[in-house]
CSV table of C-alpha atoms in Angstrom, one decimal:
chain,number,residue,atom,x,y,z
A,1,UNK,CA,29.1,9.7,6.5
A,2,UNK,CA,26.7,10.4,3.7
A,3,UNK,CA,23.2,11.4,4.8
A,4,UNK,CA,21.4,8.8,2.7
A,5,UNK,CA,23.8,6.1,3.9
A,6,UNK,CA,23.1,7.0,7.5
A,7,UNK,CA,19.3,6.9,7.0
A,8,UNK,CA,19.7,3.5,5.2
A,9,UNK,CA,21.6,2.1,8.2
A,10,UNK,CA,19.0,3.4,10.7
A,11,UNK,CA,16.2,1.9,8.6
A,12,UNK,CA,17.9,-1.5,8.4
A,13,UNK,CA,18.3,-1.5,12.2
A,14,UNK,CA,14.8,-0.3,12.8
A,15,UNK,CA,13.3,-3.1,10.6
A,16,UNK,CA,15.6,-5.8,12.0
A,17,UNK,CA,14.8,-4.9,15.6
A,18,UNK,CA,11.1,-5.4,15.0
A,19,UNK,CA,11.4,-8.4,12.7
A,20,UNK,CA,9.8,-6.4,9.9
A,21,UNK,CA,12.1,-7.5,7.1
A,22,UNK,CA,9.4,-10.1,6.2
A,23,UNK,CA,7.0,-7.2,5.3
A,24,UNK,CA,9.5,-5.2,3.5
A,25,UNK,CA,9.2,-6.8,0.1
A,26,UNK,CA,9.8,-4.6,-3.0
A,27,UNK,CA,6.1,-4.7,-3.8
A,28,UNK,CA,4.9,-3.7,-0.3
A,29,UNK,CA,7.5,-0.9,-0.1
A,30,UNK,CA,6.5,0.5,-3.4
A,31,UNK,CA,2.9,0.5,-2.3
A,32,UNK,CA,3.9,2.3,0.9
A,33,UNK,CA,5.8,4.9,-1.1
A,34,UNK,CA,2.9,5.4,-3.4
A,35,UNK,CA,0.6,6.0,-0.4
A,36,UNK,CA,2.9,8.6,1.1
A,37,UNK,CA,3.3,10.3,-2.3
A,38,UNK,CA,-0.5,10.5,-2.4
A,39,UNK,CA,-0.6,12.2,1.0
A,40,UNK,CA,2.0,14.7,-0.1
A,41,UNK,CA,0.0,15.6,-3.2
A,42,UNK,CA,-3.2,15.8,-1.1
A,43,UNK,CA,-1.7,18.4,1.2
A,44,UNK,CA,-1.9,21.0,-1.6
A,45,UNK,CA,-5.0,19.9,-3.5
A,46,UNK,CA,-7.2,22.8,-2.7
A,47,UNK,CA,-4.6,25.6,-2.4
A,48,UNK,CA,-3.6,28.0,-5.1
A,49,UNK,CA,0.0,28.9,-5.7
A,50,UNK,CA,-0.2,32.2,-3.8
A,51,UNK,CA,-1.9,30.5,-0.8
A,52,UNK,CA,0.8,27.8,-0.8
A,53,UNK,CA,3.5,30.5,-0.7
A,54,UNK,CA,1.7,32.3,2.2
A,55,UNK,CA,1.2,29.1,4.1
A,56,UNK,CA,4.8,28.1,3.6
A,57,UNK,CA,6.2,31.4,4.8
A,58,UNK,CA,4.0,31.3,7.9
A,59,UNK,CA,5.2,27.8,8.6
A,60,UNK,CA,1.9,26.0,8.8
A,61,UNK,CA,2.1,24.0,5.6
A,62,UNK,CA,5.9,23.5,5.7
A,63,UNK,CA,5.7,21.1,8.7
A,64,UNK,CA,3.1,19.0,7.0
A,65,UNK,CA,5.0,18.8,3.7
A,66,UNK,CA,8.1,18.1,5.6
A,67,UNK,CA,6.6,15.2,7.4
A,68,UNK,CA,5.2,13.7,4.1
A,69,UNK,CA,8.5,14.3,2.3
A,70,UNK,CA,10.3,12.4,5.1
A,71,UNK,CA,7.9,9.5,4.6
A,72,UNK,CA,8.5,9.4,0.9
A,73,UNK,CA,12.3,9.6,1.3
A,74,UNK,CA,12.4,6.9,4.0
A,75,UNK,CA,10.4,4.4,1.9
A,76,UNK,CA,12.4,5.2,-1.2
A,77,UNK,CA,15.7,4.5,0.7
A,78,UNK,CA,14.3,1.3,2.1
A,79,UNK,CA,12.9,0.1,-1.2
A,80,UNK,CA,16.1,0.8,-3.1
A,81,UNK,CA,18.0,-0.9,-0.3
A,82,UNK,CA,16.1,-4.2,-0.5
A,83,UNK,CA,16.4,-4.1,-4.3
A,84,UNK,CA,20.1,-3.4,-4.1
A,85,UNK,CA,19.7,-0.2,-6.1
A,86,UNK,CA,21.9,2.9,-5.6
A,87,UNK,CA,19.4,5.8,-5.9
A,88,UNK,CA,22.0,8.5,-6.0
A,89,UNK,CA,23.9,6.9,-8.9
A,90,UNK,CA,20.6,6.4,-10.7
A,91,UNK,CA,19.7,10.0,-10.1
A,92,UNK,CA,23.0,11.3,-11.3
A,93,UNK,CA,22.7,9.2,-14.5
A,94,UNK,CA,19.1,10.5,-15.0
A,95,UNK,CA,20.3,14.1,-14.8
A,96,UNK,CA,23.1,13.3,-17.3
A,97,UNK,CA,20.5,11.8,-19.7
A,98,UNK,CA,18.1,14.8,-19.3
A,99,UNK,CA,20.9,17.2,-20.1
A,100,UNK,CA,21.2,15.7,-23.5
A,101,UNK,CA,17.5,15.1,-23.9
A,102,UNK,CA,16.6,18.7,-23.1
A,103,UNK,CA,19.2,21.0,-24.8
A,104,UNK,CA,19.1,24.4,-23.3
A,105,UNK,CA,18.2,26.3,-26.5
A,106,UNK,CA,15.3,24.0,-27.3
A,107,UNK,CA,13.9,23.7,-23.8
A,108,UNK,CA,14.2,27.2,-22.6
A,109,UNK,CA,10.9,28.2,-21.1
A,110,UNK,CA,9.0,25.3,-22.4
A,111,UNK,CA,8.3,21.9,-20.8
A,112,UNK,CA,7.6,19.9,-23.9
A,113,UNK,CA,8.6,16.3,-23.5
A,114,UNK,CA,11.9,15.4,-25.1
A,115,UNK,CA,10.2,13.2,-27.6
A,116,UNK,CA,8.3,16.3,-28.8
A,117,UNK,CA,11.3,18.6,-29.1
A,118,UNK,CA,12.2,19.6,-32.6
A,119,UNK,CA,15.2,21.5,-33.8
A,120,UNK,CA,14.6,25.3,-34.0
A,121,UNK,CA,13.8,26.4,-37.6
A,122,UNK,CA,16.8,27.4,-39.4
A,123,UNK,CA,17.0,30.9,-40.6
A,124,UNK,CA,17.6,31.4,-44.4
B,1,UNK,CA,30.0,16.9,-0.5
B,2,UNK,CA,26.9,15.2,0.6
B,3,UNK,CA,25.1,13.2,-2.2
B,4,UNK,CA,21.7,14.9,-1.8
B,5,UNK,CA,23.3,18.4,-1.7
B,6,UNK,CA,25.1,17.6,-4.9
B,7,UNK,CA,21.9,16.5,-6.6
B,8,UNK,CA,20.1,19.6,-5.3
B,9,UNK,CA,22.8,21.8,-6.8
B,10,UNK,CA,22.7,20.1,-10.2
B,11,UNK,CA,18.9,20.3,-10.3
B,12,UNK,CA,19.0,24.0,-9.5
B,13,UNK,CA,21.4,24.6,-12.3
B,14,UNK,CA,19.4,22.4,-14.7
B,15,UNK,CA,16.2,24.3,-14.0
B,16,UNK,CA,17.8,27.7,-14.1
B,17,UNK,CA,19.6,27.1,-17.5
B,18,UNK,CA,16.2,26.2,-19.1
B,19,UNK,CA,14.2,28.9,-17.3
B,20,UNK,CA,12.1,26.2,-15.7
B,21,UNK,CA,11.8,27.8,-12.2
B,22,UNK,CA,8.5,29.2,-13.4
B,23,UNK,CA,7.1,25.7,-13.7
B,24,UNK,CA,8.6,24.3,-10.5
B,25,UNK,CA,5.9,25.4,-8.1
B,26,UNK,CA,5.4,23.2,-5.0
B,27,UNK,CA,2.1,22.1,-6.4
B,28,UNK,CA,3.5,21.1,-9.8
B,29,UNK,CA,6.5,19.3,-8.3
B,30,UNK,CA,4.2,17.4,-6.0
B,31,UNK,CA,2.2,16.3,-9.0
B,32,UNK,CA,5.3,15.2,-10.8
B,33,UNK,CA,6.5,13.3,-7.8
B,34,UNK,CA,3.1,11.6,-7.6
B,35,UNK,CA,3.2,10.6,-11.2
B,36,UNK,CA,6.6,9.1,-10.9
B,37,UNK,CA,5.6,7.2,-7.7
B,38,UNK,CA,2.7,5.8,-9.7
B,39,UNK,CA,5.1,4.5,-12.4
B,40,UNK,CA,7.3,2.9,-9.8
B,41,UNK,CA,4.2,1.1,-8.3
B,42,UNK,CA,3.1,0.0,-11.8
B,43,UNK,CA,6.4,-1.7,-12.6
B,44,UNK,CA,5.5,-4.5,-10.1
B,45,UNK,CA,1.7,-4.6,-10.4
B,46,UNK,CA,1.4,-8.0,-12.0
B,47,UNK,CA,4.4,-9.7,-10.5
B,48,UNK,CA,4.4,-12.0,-7.5
B,49,UNK,CA,7.1,-11.7,-4.9
B,50,UNK,CA,9.1,-14.6,-6.3
B,51,UNK,CA,9.0,-13.3,-9.8
B,52,UNK,CA,10.2,-9.9,-8.5
B,53,UNK,CA,13.2,-11.6,-6.8
B,54,UNK,CA,13.9,-13.5,-10.0
B,55,UNK,CA,13.6,-10.5,-12.2
B,56,UNK,CA,15.8,-8.4,-9.9
B,57,UNK,CA,18.5,-11.1,-9.8
B,58,UNK,CA,18.6,-11.3,-13.5
B,59,UNK,CA,18.8,-7.5,-13.7
B,60,UNK,CA,15.8,-6.9,-16.0
B,61,UNK,CA,13.5,-5.3,-13.4
B,62,UNK,CA,16.3,-3.6,-11.5
B,63,UNK,CA,17.1,-1.1,-14.3
B,64,UNK,CA,13.4,-0.1,-14.6
B,65,UNK,CA,13.0,0.3,-10.8
B,66,UNK,CA,16.3,2.2,-10.7
B,67,UNK,CA,15.1,4.7,-13.3
B,68,UNK,CA,11.8,5.2,-11.6
B,69,UNK,CA,13.4,5.6,-8.1
B,70,UNK,CA,15.7,8.2,-9.6
B,71,UNK,CA,12.8,10.2,-10.9
B,72,UNK,CA,11.0,10.1,-7.5
B,73,UNK,CA,14.2,11.1,-5.7
B,74,UNK,CA,14.9,14.0,-8.1
B,75,UNK,CA,11.4,15.5,-7.8
B,76,UNK,CA,11.6,15.0,-4.0
B,77,UNK,CA,14.8,16.9,-3.8
B,78,UNK,CA,13.6,19.7,-6.1
B,79,UNK,CA,10.2,20.0,-4.2
B,80,UNK,CA,11.8,20.2,-0.8
B,81,UNK,CA,14.4,22.7,-2.2
B,82,UNK,CA,11.7,25.1,-3.5
B,83,UNK,CA,9.8,24.7,-0.2
B,84,UNK,CA,13.0,25.3,1.9
B,85,UNK,CA,12.6,21.9,3.6
B,86,UNK,CA,15.5,19.8,4.7
B,87,UNK,CA,14.4,16.3,3.8
B,88,UNK,CA,17.2,14.5,5.7
B,89,UNK,CA,16.6,16.3,8.9
B,90,UNK,CA,12.8,15.6,8.5
B,91,UNK,CA,13.6,11.9,7.9
B,92,UNK,CA,15.9,11.6,10.9
B,93,UNK,CA,13.1,13.2,13.1
B,94,UNK,CA,10.6,10.8,11.6
B,95,UNK,CA,12.7,7.8,12.6
B,96,UNK,CA,13.2,9.2,16.1
B,97,UNK,CA,9.4,9.5,16.4
B,98,UNK,CA,8.8,6.0,15.0
B,99,UNK,CA,11.2,4.5,17.5
B,100,UNK,CA,9.0,5.7,20.4
B,101,UNK,CA,5.7,5.0,18.5
B,102,UNK,CA,6.7,1.4,17.7
B,103,UNK,CA,8.4,-0.1,20.8
B,104,UNK,CA,10.3,-3.2,19.9
B,105,UNK,CA,8.4,-5.5,22.2
B,106,UNK,CA,5.0,-4.4,21.0
B,107,UNK,CA,5.8,-4.2,17.3
B,108,UNK,CA,7.9,-7.3,16.9
B,109,UNK,CA,6.5,-9.2,13.9
B,110,UNK,CA,3.4,-7.1,13.5
B,111,UNK,CA,2.7,-4.0,11.5
B,112,UNK,CA,-0.3,-2.6,13.5
B,113,UNK,CA,-0.4,1.2,13.3
B,114,UNK,CA,1.0,2.9,16.4
B,115,UNK,CA,-2.5,4.1,17.2
B,116,UNK,CA,-3.6,0.5,17.5
B,117,UNK,CA,-0.8,-0.7,19.6
B,118,UNK,CA,-1.7,-1.6,23.2
B,119,UNK,CA,0.5,-2.3,26.1
B,120,UNK,CA,1.2,-5.9,26.8
B,121,UNK,CA,-1.0,-7.2,29.6
B,122,UNK,CA,0.8,-7.0,32.9
B,123,UNK,CA,1.3,-10.2,34.8
B,124,UNK,CA,0.0,-10.3,38.3
C,1,UNK,CA,-31.5,6.9,-14.1
C,2,UNK,CA,-28.0,5.7,-14.6
C,3,UNK,CA,-26.0,5.3,-11.4
C,4,UNK,CA,-23.1,7.5,-12.5
C,5,UNK,CA,-25.4,10.2,-13.8
C,6,UNK,CA,-27.1,10.3,-10.4
C,7,UNK,CA,-23.8,10.6,-8.6
C,8,UNK,CA,-22.7,13.4,-11.0
C,9,UNK,CA,-25.9,15.3,-10.4
C,10,UNK,CA,-25.5,15.0,-6.6
C,11,UNK,CA,-21.9,16.2,-6.8
C,12,UNK,CA,-22.8,19.2,-8.8
C,13,UNK,CA,-25.4,20.2,-6.3
C,14,UNK,CA,-23.1,19.5,-3.4
C,15,UNK,CA,-20.3,21.7,-4.9
C,16,UNK,CA,-22.7,24.5,-5.9
C,17,UNK,CA,-24.4,24.7,-2.5
C,18,UNK,CA,-21.1,25.3,-0.9
C,19,UNK,CA,-19.6,27.6,-3.6
C,20,UNK,CA,-16.9,25.0,-4.2
C,21,UNK,CA,-16.8,25.2,-8.0
C,22,UNK,CA,-13.9,27.6,-7.6
C,23,UNK,CA,-11.8,24.9,-6.1
C,24,UNK,CA,-12.9,22.2,-8.5
C,25,UNK,CA,-10.4,22.8,-11.2
C,26,UNK,CA,-9.2,19.9,-13.3
C,27,UNK,CA,-5.8,20.1,-11.7
C,28,UNK,CA,-7.1,20.2,-8.1
C,29,UNK,CA,-9.5,17.3,-8.7
C,30,UNK,CA,-6.8,15.2,-10.3
C,31,UNK,CA,-4.7,15.8,-7.2
C,32,UNK,CA,-7.6,14.8,-5.0
C,33,UNK,CA,-8.1,11.7,-7.0
C,34,UNK,CA,-4.4,10.9,-6.7
C,35,UNK,CA,-4.5,11.3,-3.0
C,36,UNK,CA,-7.4,9.0,-2.6
C,37,UNK,CA,-5.9,6.4,-4.9
C,38,UNK,CA,-2.8,6.5,-2.6
C,39,UNK,CA,-5.0,5.8,0.4
C,40,UNK,CA,-6.6,2.9,-1.3
C,41,UNK,CA,-3.2,1.4,-2.1
C,42,UNK,CA,-2.0,2.0,1.4
C,43,UNK,CA,-4.8,0.0,2.9
C,44,UNK,CA,-3.2,-3.2,1.7
C,45,UNK,CA,0.5,-2.4,1.8
C,46,UNK,CA,1.5,-4.8,4.6
C,47,UNK,CA,-1.0,-7.5,3.9
C,48,UNK,CA,-0.4,-10.7,1.9
C,49,UNK,CA,-3.0,-12.0,-0.5
C,50,UNK,CA,-4.2,-14.6,2.0
C,51,UNK,CA,-4.6,-12.1,4.8
C,52,UNK,CA,-6.5,-9.8,2.4
C,53,UNK,CA,-8.9,-12.6,1.6
C,54,UNK,CA,-9.4,-13.4,5.3
C,55,UNK,CA,-9.9,-9.7,6.2
C,56,UNK,CA,-12.3,-9.3,3.3
C,57,UNK,CA,-14.4,-12.3,4.3
C,58,UNK,CA,-14.6,-11.1,7.9
C,59,UNK,CA,-15.6,-7.7,6.7
C,60,UNK,CA,-12.9,-5.6,8.4
C,61,UNK,CA,-11.0,-4.6,5.4
C,62,UNK,CA,-14.0,-4.4,3.1
C,63,UNK,CA,-15.4,-1.3,4.8
C,64,UNK,CA,-12.2,0.6,4.5
C,65,UNK,CA,-11.6,-0.4,0.9
C,66,UNK,CA,-15.2,0.5,0.2
C,67,UNK,CA,-14.8,4.0,1.7
C,68,UNK,CA,-11.6,4.6,-0.3
C,69,UNK,CA,-13.1,3.3,-3.5
C,70,UNK,CA,-16.0,5.7,-3.1
C,71,UNK,CA,-13.7,8.6,-2.8
C,72,UNK,CA,-11.8,7.6,-5.9
C,73,UNK,CA,-15.1,7.2,-7.8
C,74,UNK,CA,-16.5,10.5,-6.6
C,75,UNK,CA,-13.4,12.5,-7.6
C,76,UNK,CA,-13.3,10.7,-11.0
C,77,UNK,CA,-16.9,11.6,-11.7
C,78,UNK,CA,-16.4,15.2,-10.7
C,79,UNK,CA,-13.1,15.5,-12.6
C,80,UNK,CA,-14.6,14.1,-15.8
C,81,UNK,CA,-17.7,16.3,-15.3
C,82,UNK,CA,-15.7,19.6,-15.2
C,83,UNK,CA,-13.6,18.4,-18.2
C,84,UNK,CA,-16.7,17.5,-20.1
C,85,UNK,CA,-15.5,13.9,-20.5
C,86,UNK,CA,-17.8,10.9,-20.6
C,87,UNK,CA,-16.0,8.3,-18.6
C,88,UNK,CA,-18.2,5.4,-19.5
C,89,UNK,CA,-17.9,6.0,-23.2
C,90,UNK,CA,-14.1,6.3,-22.7
C,91,UNK,CA,-14.0,3.1,-20.8
C,92,UNK,CA,-16.1,1.2,-23.4
C,93,UNK,CA,-13.6,2.4,-26.1
C,94,UNK,CA,-10.7,1.3,-23.9
C,95,UNK,CA,-12.0,-2.2,-23.6
C,96,UNK,CA,-12.6,-2.3,-27.4
C,97,UNK,CA,-9.0,-1.3,-27.9
C,98,UNK,CA,-7.7,-3.8,-25.4
C,99,UNK,CA,-9.6,-6.6,-27.1
C,100,UNK,CA,-7.6,-6.1,-30.2
C,101,UNK,CA,-4.4,-5.3,-28.4
C,102,UNK,CA,-4.5,-8.5,-26.3
C,103,UNK,CA,-5.7,-11.3,-28.5
C,104,UNK,CA,-6.8,-14.2,-26.4
C,105,UNK,CA,-4.4,-16.8,-27.8
C,106,UNK,CA,-1.4,-14.5,-27.2
C,107,UNK,CA,-2.4,-13.2,-23.9
C,108,UNK,CA,-3.7,-16.3,-22.2
C,109,UNK,CA,-2.1,-16.6,-18.8
C,110,UNK,CA,0.5,-13.8,-19.4
C,111,UNK,CA,0.4,-10.1,-18.7
C,112,UNK,CA,3.0,-8.9,-21.1
C,113,UNK,CA,2.2,-5.5,-22.4
C,114,UNK,CA,0.7,-5.4,-25.8
C,115,UNK,CA,3.8,-3.7,-27.2
C,116,UNK,CA,5.7,-6.8,-26.1
C,117,UNK,CA,3.3,-9.4,-27.5
C,118,UNK,CA,4.7,-11.3,-30.5
C,119,UNK,CA,2.8,-13.6,-32.8
C,120,UNK,CA,3.2,-17.2,-32.0
C,121,UNK,CA,5.8,-18.8,-34.2
C,122,UNK,CA,4.3,-20.4,-37.3
C,123,UNK,CA,4.9,-24.1,-37.7
C,124,UNK,CA,6.4,-25.1,-41.0
D,1,UNK,CA,-28.7,-1.9,-18.0
D,2,UNK,CA,-26.6,0.3,-15.7
D,3,UNK,CA,-23.4,1.6,-17.3
D,4,UNK,CA,-21.2,0.4,-14.5
D,5,UNK,CA,-22.8,-3.0,-14.4
D,6,UNK,CA,-22.2,-3.3,-18.2
D,7,UNK,CA,-18.5,-2.5,-17.8
D,8,UNK,CA,-18.2,-4.9,-14.9
D,9,UNK,CA,-19.6,-7.7,-17.1
D,10,UNK,CA,-17.3,-6.9,-19.9
D,11,UNK,CA,-14.2,-6.8,-17.7
D,12,UNK,CA,-15.1,-10.2,-16.1
D,13,UNK,CA,-15.4,-11.7,-19.6
D,14,UNK,CA,-12.2,-10.1,-20.7
D,15,UNK,CA,-10.2,-11.4,-17.7
D,16,UNK,CA,-11.7,-14.8,-17.9
D,17,UNK,CA,-11.1,-15.3,-21.7
D,18,UNK,CA,-7.4,-14.6,-21.0
D,19,UNK,CA,-7.1,-16.5,-17.8
D,20,UNK,CA,-6.1,-13.3,-16.0
D,21,UNK,CA,-8.2,-13.8,-12.9
D,22,UNK,CA,-5.0,-15.2,-11.3
D,23,UNK,CA,-3.4,-11.8,-11.6
D,24,UNK,CA,-6.4,-9.8,-10.5
D,25,UNK,CA,-5.8,-9.9,-6.8
D,26,UNK,CA,-7.1,-6.9,-4.7
D,27,UNK,CA,-3.5,-5.9,-4.1
D,28,UNK,CA,-2.4,-6.0,-7.8
D,29,UNK,CA,-5.5,-4.2,-8.9
D,30,UNK,CA,-5.0,-1.5,-6.3
D,31,UNK,CA,-1.5,-1.0,-7.6
D,32,UNK,CA,-2.7,-0.8,-11.2
D,33,UNK,CA,-5.3,1.8,-10.2
D,34,UNK,CA,-2.6,3.8,-8.3
D,35,UNK,CA,-0.4,3.7,-11.4
D,36,UNK,CA,-3.2,5.0,-13.7
D,37,UNK,CA,-4.1,7.7,-11.2
D,38,UNK,CA,-0.5,8.8,-11.3
D,39,UNK,CA,-0.6,9.0,-15.1
D,40,UNK,CA,-3.8,11.1,-14.9
D,41,UNK,CA,-2.1,13.5,-12.4
D,42,UNK,CA,1.0,13.7,-14.6
D,43,UNK,CA,-0.9,14.9,-17.6
D,44,UNK,CA,-1.5,18.3,-16.0
D,45,UNK,CA,1.7,18.7,-13.9
D,46,UNK,CA,3.3,21.5,-15.9
D,47,UNK,CA,0.1,23.3,-17.0
D,48,UNK,CA,-1.5,26.3,-15.4
D,49,UNK,CA,-5.3,26.4,-15.0
D,50,UNK,CA,-5.7,28.7,-18.0
D,51,UNK,CA,-3.6,26.5,-20.2
D,52,UNK,CA,-5.6,23.5,-19.1
D,53,UNK,CA,-8.8,25.2,-20.1
D,54,UNK,CA,-7.3,26.2,-23.5
D,55,UNK,CA,-6.1,22.7,-24.1
D,56,UNK,CA,-9.4,21.2,-23.1
D,57,UNK,CA,-11.4,23.5,-25.4
D,58,UNK,CA,-9.1,22.7,-28.4
D,59,UNK,CA,-9.5,19.0,-27.6
D,60,UNK,CA,-5.8,18.1,-27.3
D,61,UNK,CA,-5.7,17.4,-23.6
D,62,UNK,CA,-9.2,16.1,-23.4
D,63,UNK,CA,-8.4,12.9,-25.2
D,64,UNK,CA,-5.4,12.1,-23.0
D,65,UNK,CA,-7.4,12.8,-19.8
D,66,UNK,CA,-10.3,10.7,-21.2
D,67,UNK,CA,-7.9,7.8,-21.8
D,68,UNK,CA,-6.5,8.0,-18.3
D,69,UNK,CA,-9.8,8.5,-16.7
D,70,UNK,CA,-11.0,5.3,-18.5
D,71,UNK,CA,-8.1,3.3,-17.1
D,72,UNK,CA,-8.8,4.5,-13.5
D,73,UNK,CA,-12.5,3.7,-13.9
D,74,UNK,CA,-11.9,0.2,-15.3
D,75,UNK,CA,-9.5,-0.8,-12.5
D,76,UNK,CA,-11.8,0.7,-9.9
D,77,UNK,CA,-14.7,-1.4,-11.3
D,78,UNK,CA,-12.6,-4.5,-11.4
D,79,UNK,CA,-11.1,-4.0,-8.0
D,80,UNK,CA,-14.4,-3.5,-6.3
D,81,UNK,CA,-15.8,-6.5,-8.2
D,82,UNK,CA,-13.2,-8.9,-6.9
D,83,UNK,CA,-13.6,-7.5,-3.4
D,84,UNK,CA,-17.4,-7.8,-3.7
D,85,UNK,CA,-17.9,-4.1,-3.0
D,86,UNK,CA,-20.7,-2.0,-4.5
D,87,UNK,CA,-18.9,1.3,-5.5
D,88,UNK,CA,-22.1,3.2,-6.3
D,89,UNK,CA,-23.7,2.4,-2.9
D,90,UNK,CA,-20.5,3.3,-1.2
D,91,UNK,CA,-20.3,6.6,-3.1
D,92,UNK,CA,-23.9,7.4,-2.3
D,93,UNK,CA,-23.2,6.8,1.4
D,94,UNK,CA,-20.2,9.0,1.2
D,95,UNK,CA,-22.1,11.9,-0.2
D,96,UNK,CA,-24.7,11.4,2.6
D,97,UNK,CA,-22.0,11.6,5.2
D,98,UNK,CA,-20.3,14.6,3.6
D,99,UNK,CA,-23.6,16.5,3.6
D,100,UNK,CA,-23.7,16.3,7.4
D,101,UNK,CA,-19.9,16.8,7.8
D,102,UNK,CA,-19.9,19.9,5.6
D,103,UNK,CA,-23.0,22.0,6.5
D,104,UNK,CA,-23.6,24.6,3.9
D,105,UNK,CA,-23.3,27.6,6.1
D,106,UNK,CA,-20.0,26.5,7.6
D,107,UNK,CA,-18.4,25.3,4.4
D,108,UNK,CA,-19.5,27.9,2.0
D,109,UNK,CA,-16.4,29.1,0.1
D,110,UNK,CA,-13.9,27.3,2.2
D,111,UNK,CA,-12.4,23.8,2.0
D,112,UNK,CA,-11.4,23.3,5.6
D,113,UNK,CA,-11.6,19.7,6.5
D,114,UNK,CA,-14.7,18.7,8.5
D,115,UNK,CA,-12.5,18.0,11.6
D,116,UNK,CA,-11.5,21.7,11.5
D,117,UNK,CA,-14.9,23.2,11.0
D,118,UNK,CA,-16.2,25.0,14.1
D,119,UNK,CA,-19.7,26.3,14.7
D,120,UNK,CA,-20.2,29.9,13.9
D,121,UNK,CA,-20.0,32.0,17.0
D,122,UNK,CA,-23.3,32.6,18.6
D,123,UNK,CA,-24.5,36.2,18.9
D,124,UNK,CA,-25.3,37.3,22.4
């Protein structure tokens, strides 16, 4: 069984067993997701890239990021479930769209937004 | 193949083909995830719960939430990939932990944080 | 002395006395602000509007919101300071702009984004 | 008149003239603030610290950060207003608290959280 489908099933049972469906409105779940995303961001707020790599390789930071990533994923699954959205299909479509928005030759090595990408100058 | 693993593979190829690995540091990806989570929250900021249900059933809001949820999921997959974190395993462990933190009889119908939950008074 | 200017002065001294200017990059301060905004959002994630009013009037929720609002304000002041931005001038300009974007007769009682506002149909 | 007090007065009038008080619940305003904080974070997500300095000095990035900072400040003022919170008093108290939480000699040059700060070893 697909990993996201398994998690979705567990979350439904978890909420139902505690009579928490009443709290799991789209709005509340979006707020919860936003809060967890904030915690994930905050874990690295004072660290430079080198320190982050060091902390990740020594396993100290990884566990904290792992916990916060889990929280974001769980609320994302629950939110899309109550909204009847398929997040994987949406993500596949988004990558499809980005592949045409960000042609390899125009986007190589730069992160300009697709609305700012111009065709490379033609040689004469 | 598992849906998250498929997305992870596509995202790796997408970044590699554009030479974007240099931008995909843990810190930058966490910021990107935070920004997308903010957009998801903002979609519902002025809507009441009834309006949200109406808009979802008529399909107007669903597409926008679907797009934002896709963005959050994609950055979460990419972030955990570059940090060598398994988000599904982390999420399964988190549900395990929450099942003991929030016993059904104590948590039924209330969302008090586990640190605030007290045992029910024993009858004498 | 203006309240924001006072806070800005105290924050400068605070950072300087601890040799923290090195950590107070625009990027890091934006992340810190994002994290605190997430905490503010999370304080109300499971509460309905009536419960929030009740909790505010009994003073339980107010202190927590007050603490989180303080954190957001402090990081906002510090971020704009290191970027040499005047947040009050920017905010005054933003209200000016919104006053023309959201004409009273078109926006009364609805929150449609200004890009979606259309002129009222002319009577013939 | 104090700058924040002026902004608060303008925001009250703005909302009142459009009959928007009905939308300005604490919950909705917190969501709006969270969304704007996400936009602020997103402005710098792909930029390194040197690029940010360059872009700030050439004025391109400053205007965008200034706009986003204004949005955060405005929602923060409006949120604290409807909750009857004084954000400046709260911020002053927070700095007071941080001055005792982060003694200069222990915190100099490191950003360890106050709960992790230990007294320097005593010499014998």
